[in-house]
PDB file of C-alpha atoms in Angstrom:
ATOM      1  CA  MET A   1     -10.562  -8.207   5.020  1.00  0.00           C
ATOM      2  CA  LEU A   2     -11.049  -6.866   1.496  1.00  0.00           C
ATOM      3  CA  PRO A   3     -11.279 -10.277  -0.245  1.00  0.00           C
ATOM      4  CA  LEU A   4     -14.019 -11.229   2.172  1.00  0.00           C
ATOM      5  CA  TRP A   5     -15.905  -7.979   1.412  1.00  0.00           C
ATOM      6  CA  LEU A   6     -15.646  -8.573  -2.069  1.00  0.00           C
ATOM      7  CA  GLN A   7     -16.762 -12.234  -1.955  1.00  0.00           C
ATOM      8  CA  PHE A   8     -19.213 -11.717   0.835  1.00  0.00           C
ATOM      9  CA  THR A   9     -20.772  -8.432   0.333  1.00  0.00           C
ATOM     10  CA  LEU A  10     -20.285  -7.751  -3.287  1.00  0.00           C
ATOM     11  CA  GLY A  11     -20.973 -11.233  -4.473  1.00  0.00           C
ATOM     12  CA  TYR A  12     -17.493 -11.880  -6.321  1.00  0.00           C
ATOM     13  CA  GLY A  13     -16.120 -15.118  -6.693  1.00  0.00           C
ATOM     14  CA  ALA A  14     -12.532 -16.117  -5.453  1.00  0.00           C
ATOM     15  CA  LEU A  15     -10.996 -15.255  -8.872  1.00  0.00           C
ATOM     16  CA  GLN A  16     -12.681 -12.176  -9.280  1.00  0.00           C
ATOM     17  CA  ALA A  17     -11.668 -10.957  -5.971  1.00  0.00           C
ATOM     18  CA  GLY A  18      -8.415 -11.629  -6.628  1.00  0.00           C
ATOM     19  CA  LEU A  19      -8.484  -9.884  -9.909  1.00  0.00           C
ATOM     20  CA  ALA A  20      -9.864  -6.915  -7.960  1.00  0.00           C
ATOM     21  CA  LEU A  21      -6.919  -6.586  -5.851  1.00  0.00           C
ATOM     22  CA  VAL A  22      -4.597  -6.385  -8.653  1.00  0.00           C
ATOM     23  CA  PRO A  23      -4.725  -2.601  -8.792  1.00  0.00           C
ATOM     24  CA  LEU A  24      -3.299  -2.507  -5.294  1.00  0.00           C
ATOM     25  CA  ALA A  25      -0.401  -4.642  -6.585  1.00  0.00           C
ATOM     26  CA  MET A  26       0.291  -2.483  -9.550  1.00  0.00           C
ATOM     27  CA  GLY A  27       0.058   0.660  -7.524  1.00  0.00           C
ATOM     28  CA  SER A  28       2.664  -0.797  -5.271  1.00  0.00           C
ATOM     29  CA  PHE A  29       4.805  -2.088  -7.937  1.00  0.00           C
ATOM     30  CA  VAL A  30       4.969   1.092  -9.782  1.00  0.00           C
ATOM     31  CA  ALA A  31       5.404   3.446  -6.621  1.00  0.00           C
ATOM     32  CA  SER A  32       8.052   1.062  -5.140  1.00  0.00           C
ATOM     33  CA  GLY A  33      10.249   1.394  -8.602  1.00  0.00           C
ATOM     34  CA  ALA A  34       9.354   4.880  -8.653  1.00  0.00           C
ATOM     35  CA  SER A  35      10.440   5.871  -5.128  1.00  0.00           C
ATOM     36  CA  PHE A  36      14.306   4.924  -5.788  1.00  0.00           C
ATOM     37  CA  GLY A  37      14.464   7.403  -8.834  1.00  0.00           C
ATOM     38  CA  ALA A  38      12.475  10.124  -6.466  1.00  0.00           C
ATOM     39  CA  ALA A  39      15.574   9.300  -3.847  1.00  0.00           C
ATOM     40  CA  SER A  40      17.643  12.021  -5.332  1.00  0.00           C
ATOM     41  CA  ARG A  41      14.728  14.778  -4.875  1.00  0.00           C
ATOM     42  CA  ILE A  42      13.189  13.516  -1.878  1.00  0.00           C
ATOM     43  CA  ALA A  43      14.339  11.941   1.263  1.00  0.00           C
ATOM     44  CA  PRO A  44      13.612   8.733   2.204  1.00  0.00           C
ATOM     45  CA  LEU A  45      11.844   9.845   5.653  1.00  0.00           C
ATOM     46  CA  GLY A  46       9.798  12.073   3.243  1.00  0.00           C
ATOM     47  CA  GLN A  47       8.781   9.408   1.066  1.00  0.00           C
ATOM     48  CA  VAL A  48       7.627   7.375   3.814  1.00  0.00           C
ATOM     49  CA  ARG A  49       5.734  10.005   4.987  1.00  0.00           C
ATOM     50  CA  ILE A  50       4.087  10.647   1.679  1.00  0.00           C
ATOM     51  CA  GLY A  51       3.271   6.987   1.187  1.00  0.00           C
ATOM     52  CA  MET A  52       1.521   6.790   4.528  1.00  0.00           C
ATOM     53  CA  ALA A  53      -0.310   9.861   3.394  1.00  0.00           C
ATOM     54  CA  LEU A  54      -1.594   7.906   0.465  1.00  0.00           C
ATOM     55  CA  GLU A  55      -2.024   4.946   2.290  1.00  0.00           C
ATOM     56  CA  VAL A  56      -4.917   6.922   4.655  1.00  0.00           C
ATOM     57  CA  ALA A  57      -6.261   8.772   1.763  1.00  0.00           C
ATOM     58  CA  GLY A  58      -6.831   5.517   0.148  1.00  0.00           C
ATOM     59  CA  LEU A  59      -8.483   3.981   3.132  1.00  0.00           C
ATOM     60  CA  ALA A  60     -10.602   6.972   3.906  1.00  0.00           C
ATOM     61  CA  TRP A  61     -11.644   7.087   0.291  1.00  0.00           C
ATOM     62  CA  LEU A  62     -12.789   3.450   0.351  1.00  0.00           C
ATOM     63  CA  ALA A  63     -14.499   3.966   3.782  1.00  0.00           C
ATOM     64  CA  LEU A  64     -16.717   6.711   2.239  1.00  0.00           C
ATOM     65  CA  THR A  65     -17.372   4.983  -1.096  1.00  0.00           C
ATOM     66  CA  ALA A  66     -17.694   1.073   0.217  1.00  0.00           C
ATOM     67  CA  ALA A  67     -21.387  -0.039  -0.285  1.00  0.00           C
ATOM     68  CA  THR A  68     -23.218  -3.255  -1.386  1.00  0.00           C
ATOM     69  CA  ASP A  69     -23.438  -1.715  -4.721  1.00  0.00           C
ATOM     70  CA  SER A  70     -19.646  -0.517  -5.374  1.00  0.00           C
ATOM     71  CA  SER A  71     -18.549  -0.765  -8.962  1.00  0.00           C
ATOM     72  CA  TRP A  72     -15.329  -2.311  -9.933  1.00  0.00           C
ATOM     73  CA  TRP A  73     -13.748   0.642 -11.340  1.00  0.00           C
ATOM     74  CA  SER A  74     -14.209   2.666  -8.151  1.00  0.00           C
ATOM     75  CA  ILE A  75     -12.908  -0.133  -6.025  1.00  0.00           C
ATOM     76  CA  ALA A  76     -10.006  -0.421  -8.509  1.00  0.00           C
ATOM     77  CA  LEU A  77      -9.078   3.506  -8.211  1.00  0.00           C
ATOM     78  CA  VAL A  78      -9.153   3.340  -4.455  1.00  0.00           C
ATOM     79  CA  LEU A  79      -6.631   0.514  -4.279  1.00  0.00           C
ATOM     80  CA  PHE A  80      -4.388   1.557  -6.743  1.00  0.00           C
ATOM     81  CA  LEU A  81      -4.253   4.826  -4.619  1.00  0.00           C
ATOM     82  CA  TYR A  82      -3.582   2.465  -1.425  1.00  0.00           C
ATOM     83  CA  GLY A  83      -1.031   0.479  -3.102  1.00  0.00           C
ATOM     84  CA  THR A  84       0.689   3.600  -4.411  1.00  0.00           C
ATOM     85  CA  GLY A  85       0.958   4.638  -0.820  1.00  0.00           C
ATOM     86  CA  VAL A  86       2.122   1.220   0.171  1.00  0.00           C
ATOM     87  CA  GLY A  87       5.005   1.014  -2.309  1.00  0.00           C
ATOM     88  CA  SER A  88       6.210   4.484  -1.502  1.00  0.00           C
ATOM     89  CA  ALA A  89       6.542   3.883   2.024  1.00  0.00           C
ATOM     90  CA  THR A  90       7.557   0.321   2.323  1.00  0.00           C
ATOM     91  CA  ALA A  91      10.156   0.702  -0.300  1.00  0.00           C
ATOM     92  CA  GLN A  92      12.121   3.304   1.949  1.00  0.00           C
ATOM     93  CA  VAL A  93      10.800   2.684   5.589  1.00  0.00           C
ATOM     94  CA  THR A  94      13.884  -0.018   5.844  1.00  0.00           C
ATOM     95  CA  ASN A  95      16.571   2.528   4.605  1.00  0.00           C
ATOM     96  CA  VAL A  96      14.805   4.848   7.388  1.00  0.00           C
ATOM     97  CA  VAL A  97      15.330   2.441  10.091  1.00  0.00           C
ATOM     98  CA  LEU A  98      18.739   1.581   9.545  1.00  0.00           C
ATOM     99  CA  ALA A  99      19.870   5.296   8.966  1.00  0.00           C
ATOM    100  CA  ASP A 100      19.525   5.425  12.786  1.00  0.00           C
ATOM    101  CA  ALA A 101      20.839   2.160  13.723  1.00  0.00           C
ATOM    102  CA  PRO A 102      24.411   1.591  14.605  1.00  0.00           C
ATOM    103  CA  GLU A 103      26.257  -0.558  11.861  1.00  0.00           C
ATOM    104  CA  HIS A 104      26.929  -3.570  13.997  1.00  0.00           C
ATOM    105  CA  SER A 105      23.266  -3.798  15.000  1.00  0.00           C
ATOM    106  CA  ALA A 106      22.278  -3.288  11.290  1.00  0.00           C
ATOM    107  CA  GLY A 107      21.016  -7.028  10.616  1.00  0.00           C
ATOM    108  CA  GLN A 108      19.049  -6.887  14.009  1.00  0.00           C
ATOM    109  CA  ALA A 109      17.204  -3.779  13.186  1.00  0.00           C
ATOM    110  CA  SER A 110      16.397  -5.053   9.583  1.00  0.00           C
ATOM    111  CA  GLY A 111      15.121  -8.013  11.190  1.00  0.00           C
ATOM    112  CA  ILE A 112      13.044  -6.166  13.900  1.00  0.00           C
ATOM    113  CA  GLN A 113      11.598  -3.834  11.237  1.00  0.00           C
ATOM    114  CA  SER A 114      10.727  -6.843   8.973  1.00  0.00           C
ATOM    115  CA  ALA A 115       9.005  -8.446  11.516  1.00  0.00           C
ATOM    116  CA  PHE A 116       6.945  -5.731  12.624  1.00  0.00           C
ATOM    117  CA  ARG A 117       6.261  -4.529   8.847  1.00  0.00           C
TER     118      ARG A 117
END
């Protein structure tokens, strides 16, 4: 949906729309790496909850600020926040799912989690 909004509402070209999504990827990259360092201080379930809260905050901020004249930098900030949430939650959700799965069903649980993700 975001590339369509960027292209058809804001008038971005395909390359511009792709570049506008880079902050989302950067936020995800940074947060997913940091989440493994934070594992000693914050439990995986806590990291997933924090990540999902950041995702909701990012989407709410986007909903409040999205307009036909939105600036690139405001979109970048929102997408970085959203990407940070995605990276925080996604990096640990497999650990949370597999923690409750019996060892003999770990492959199946991981596959189902990946399919739903």
